[in-house]
Coordinates of C-alpha atoms in Angstrom, one line a residue:
M1 CA -0.1 -43.1 31.7
K2 CA 2.3 -41.5 29.2
K3 CA -0.3 -42.0 26.4
F4 CA -2.9 -40.3 28.5
K5 CA -0.6 -37.3 29.2
L6 CA 0.3 -37.0 25.5
L7 CA -3.4 -37.2 24.5
F8 CA -4.3 -34.6 27.1
F9 CA -1.5 -32.3 25.9
I10 CA -2.6 -32.6 22.3
S11 CA -6.2 -31.9 23.2
L12 CA -5.2 -28.8 25.1
I13 CA -3.4 -27.5 22.0
F14 CA -6.6 -28.0 19.9
V15 CA -8.7 -26.2 22.5
F16 CA -6.4 -23.2 22.6
A17 CA -5.9 -23.1 18.9
S18 CA -9.7 -23.2 18.3
C19 CA -10.2 -20.2 20.6
E20 CA -7.8 -18.1 18.6
S21 CA -9.4 -16.4 15.6
S22 CA -7.6 -14.4 12.8
I23 CA -8.3 -12.6 9.6
D24 CA -6.4 -12.5 6.3
V25 CA -6.2 -9.0 4.9
N26 CA -5.1 -8.0 1.4
V27 CA -2.5 -5.2 1.1
N28 CA -1.3 -3.5 -2.1
S29 CA 0.8 -0.3 -2.5
K30 CA 2.4 1.7 -5.4
N31 CA 4.5 4.8 -5.3
N32 CA 5.5 6.8 -8.4
L33 CA 6.8 9.9 -6.6
T34 CA 10.1 11.4 -7.7
K35 CA 11.0 13.0 -4.4
K36 CA 10.6 12.2 -0.7
T37 CA 7.4 13.5 0.8
K38 CA 7.8 15.5 4.0
S39 CA 4.3 16.9 4.6
V40 CA 0.8 15.7 3.7
Y41 CA -2.6 17.4 3.6
L42 CA -5.3 14.9 4.5
I43 CA -8.7 14.9 2.8
N44 CA -11.2 12.4 4.1
S45 CA -13.1 11.3 1.0
S46 CA -14.9 8.6 2.9
Y47 CA -18.7 8.4 3.1
Y48 CA -18.3 6.5 6.3
T49 CA -19.0 9.1 9.0
Q50 CA -19.7 7.0 12.1
D51 CA -16.7 7.4 14.5
S52 CA -14.8 9.4 11.8
D53 CA -12.8 11.3 14.5
Y54 CA -11.5 8.0 15.9
Y55 CA -10.5 6.7 12.4
E56 CA -8.9 10.0 11.3
G57 CA -6.9 10.1 14.6
E58 CA -5.5 6.6 14.2
I59 CA -4.6 7.4 10.5
K60 CA -2.8 10.6 11.6
K61 CA -0.8 8.6 14.2
V62 CA 0.3 6.2 11.4
L63 CA 1.4 9.0 9.1
L64 CA 3.3 10.7 11.9
S65 CA 5.0 7.4 12.7
H66 CA 6.3 7.5 9.1
G67 CA 7.9 10.9 9.9
L68 CA 5.4 12.9 8.0
V69 CA 4.0 16.3 9.1
I70 CA 0.3 16.8 8.8
A71 CA -0.2 20.2 7.0
K72 CA -3.0 22.5 7.8
S73 CA -3.6 23.4 4.2
A74 CA -2.9 21.9 0.8
A75 CA -0.6 24.9 0.0
E76 CA 1.7 23.9 2.9
S77 CA 2.0 20.3 1.8
D78 CA 4.1 18.2 -0.6
L79 CA 1.3 15.6 -1.1
I80 CA -2.5 15.8 -1.0
L81 CA -3.6 12.4 0.5
F82 CA -7.2 11.3 0.0
V83 CA -8.2 8.8 2.7
S84 CA -11.2 6.6 2.3
Y85 CA -12.4 3.8 4.6
G86 CA -15.5 1.8 5.4
T87 CA -17.7 -1.2 4.8
T88 CA -19.9 -2.0 1.8
E89 CA -23.5 -3.1 1.9
P90 CA -23.8 -6.9 2.2
F91 CA -23.5 -8.9 -1.0
K92 CA -23.4 -12.6 -2.0
K93 CA -20.0 -14.3 -2.7
T94 CA -19.3 -17.8 -3.8
V95 CA -16.7 -19.6 -1.7
F96 CA -14.9 -22.8 -3.0
F97 CA -13.9 -25.6 -0.6
D98 CA -11.4 -28.2 -1.8
D99 CA -11.5 -31.6 -0.3
D100 CA -8.1 -33.0 0.6
C101 CA -9.1 -36.5 -0.3
E102 CA -8.1 -37.9 -3.7
N103 CA -10.9 -38.1 -6.3
A104 CA -13.0 -35.8 -4.3
S105 CA -14.8 -32.8 -5.9
S106 CA -14.7 -29.3 -4.6
E107 CA -17.8 -27.8 -3.1
T108 CA -19.2 -24.3 -3.3
E109 CA -21.2 -22.3 -0.9
T110 CA -22.8 -18.8 -1.3
V111 CA -22.3 -16.6 1.7
T112 CA -23.2 -13.0 2.6
V113 CA -20.1 -10.8 3.1
F114 CA -19.1 -7.2 3.7
Y115 CA -16.1 -5.7 2.0
N116 CA -14.0 -3.6 4.5
Y117 CA -11.3 -1.3 3.1
I118 CA -8.9 1.5 3.9
S119 CA -7.4 3.4 0.9
F120 CA -4.7 6.1 0.7
T121 CA -4.4 7.9 -2.6
G122 CA -1.8 10.6 -3.0
I123 CA -1.2 13.4 -5.5
E124 CA 1.7 15.8 -5.5
T125 CA 0.4 19.2 -4.5
K126 CA 2.1 21.0 -7.4
S127 CA 0.4 18.6 -9.9
Y128 CA -3.0 19.0 -8.3
K129 CA -3.5 22.7 -8.6
G130 CA -6.2 23.7 -11.1
K131 CA -6.7 20.2 -12.7
E132 CA -9.8 18.1 -12.5
F133 CA -8.2 14.6 -12.9
I134 CA -4.7 13.6 -12.2
K135 CA -3.3 10.0 -12.1
P136 CA -2.4 9.3 -8.4
Q137 CA 1.3 9.0 -7.7
V138 CA 0.7 7.1 -4.4
K139 CA -1.9 4.4 -3.8
S140 CA -1.9 2.1 -0.8
Y141 CA -4.9 -0.1 -0.1
V142 CA -5.9 -2.8 2.5
S143 CA -9.1 -4.8 2.3
Y144 CA -10.9 -7.7 4.1
Y145 CA -14.1 -9.7 3.4
S146 CA -16.1 -10.3 6.6
S147 CA -19.3 -12.1 7.4
V148 CA -20.3 -9.4 10.0
Y149 CA -20.9 -5.7 9.7
N150 CA -18.3 -4.4 12.2
F151 CA -15.8 -2.1 10.6
K152 CA -14.6 -0.8 14.0
L153 CA -13.5 -4.3 15.0
F154 CA -11.4 -4.9 11.9
F155 CA -10.1 -1.3 11.4
P156 CA -7.1 -1.5 13.8
Y157 CA -5.9 -4.8 12.3
M158 CA -6.3 -3.6 8.8
L159 CA -4.5 -0.3 9.6
E160 CA -1.7 -2.3 11.4
A161 CA -1.3 -4.5 8.3
I162 CA -1.0 -1.6 5.8
T163 CA 1.2 0.6 8.0
P164 CA 4.6 -0.7 6.9
Y165 CA 3.6 -0.5 3.3
I166 CA 2.1 3.0 3.0
G167 CA 3.9 4.8 0.2
K168 CA 6.0 1.8 -0.7
N169 CA 6.2 -0.1 -3.9
L170 CA 5.1 -3.7 -3.7
E171 CA 5.8 -6.1 -6.6
K172 CA 2.5 -7.9 -6.0
P173 CA -0.4 -7.7 -3.5
L174 CA 0.2 -9.4 -0.1
T175 CA -2.1 -11.4 2.1
I176 CA -1.3 -10.8 5.8
N177 CA -2.7 -12.8 8.6
K178 CA -3.7 -10.8 11.7
I179 CA -4.8 -12.5 14.9
L180 CA -7.9 -11.0 16.5
L181 CA -7.8 -10.3 20.2
D182 CA -10.7 -10.6 22.5
E183 CA -11.6 -7.5 24.5
E184 CA -10.1 -9.2 27.6
D185 CA -6.8 -9.7 25.8
K186 CA -6.6 -6.0 24.9
A187 CA -6.7 -4.9 28.5

């Protein structure tokens, strides 16, 4: 009977673990600013216009949570922040699978993927005036490869992953695992 209970318990763990899905997002951030930024002027440089009010609203919430003021004009800001987000057209990517067994060869498979991204690129307002190209002083970026075209599904998880790192200096890019919730779990 004890073996049956143990087997039942282990099988329950596998059932619940298989129901949980997650994504690994890639995060990178660099900051070369010499002084602390207090206000930002947002420029949406994204070509992705579907639901743009929703995305911009969520991005503004994140910036406000960092203690920043959203300026009404570039002249009133310390930093001009170009925000870009979206999903690419589908493309083919080769995925490698390693077999855990000894003397086994790795296998490859070609899959169709979409590249999802959110990018923050900042330039000090005083540097930007009258110049065509300026090297950005702030660059924060999050990305994720998906097999489905559904940016709205991945956006909150990607934004949550990048939030603590916006405007920070990372020594190297990070991979962060985010658990996806079902619609029922969100309620």
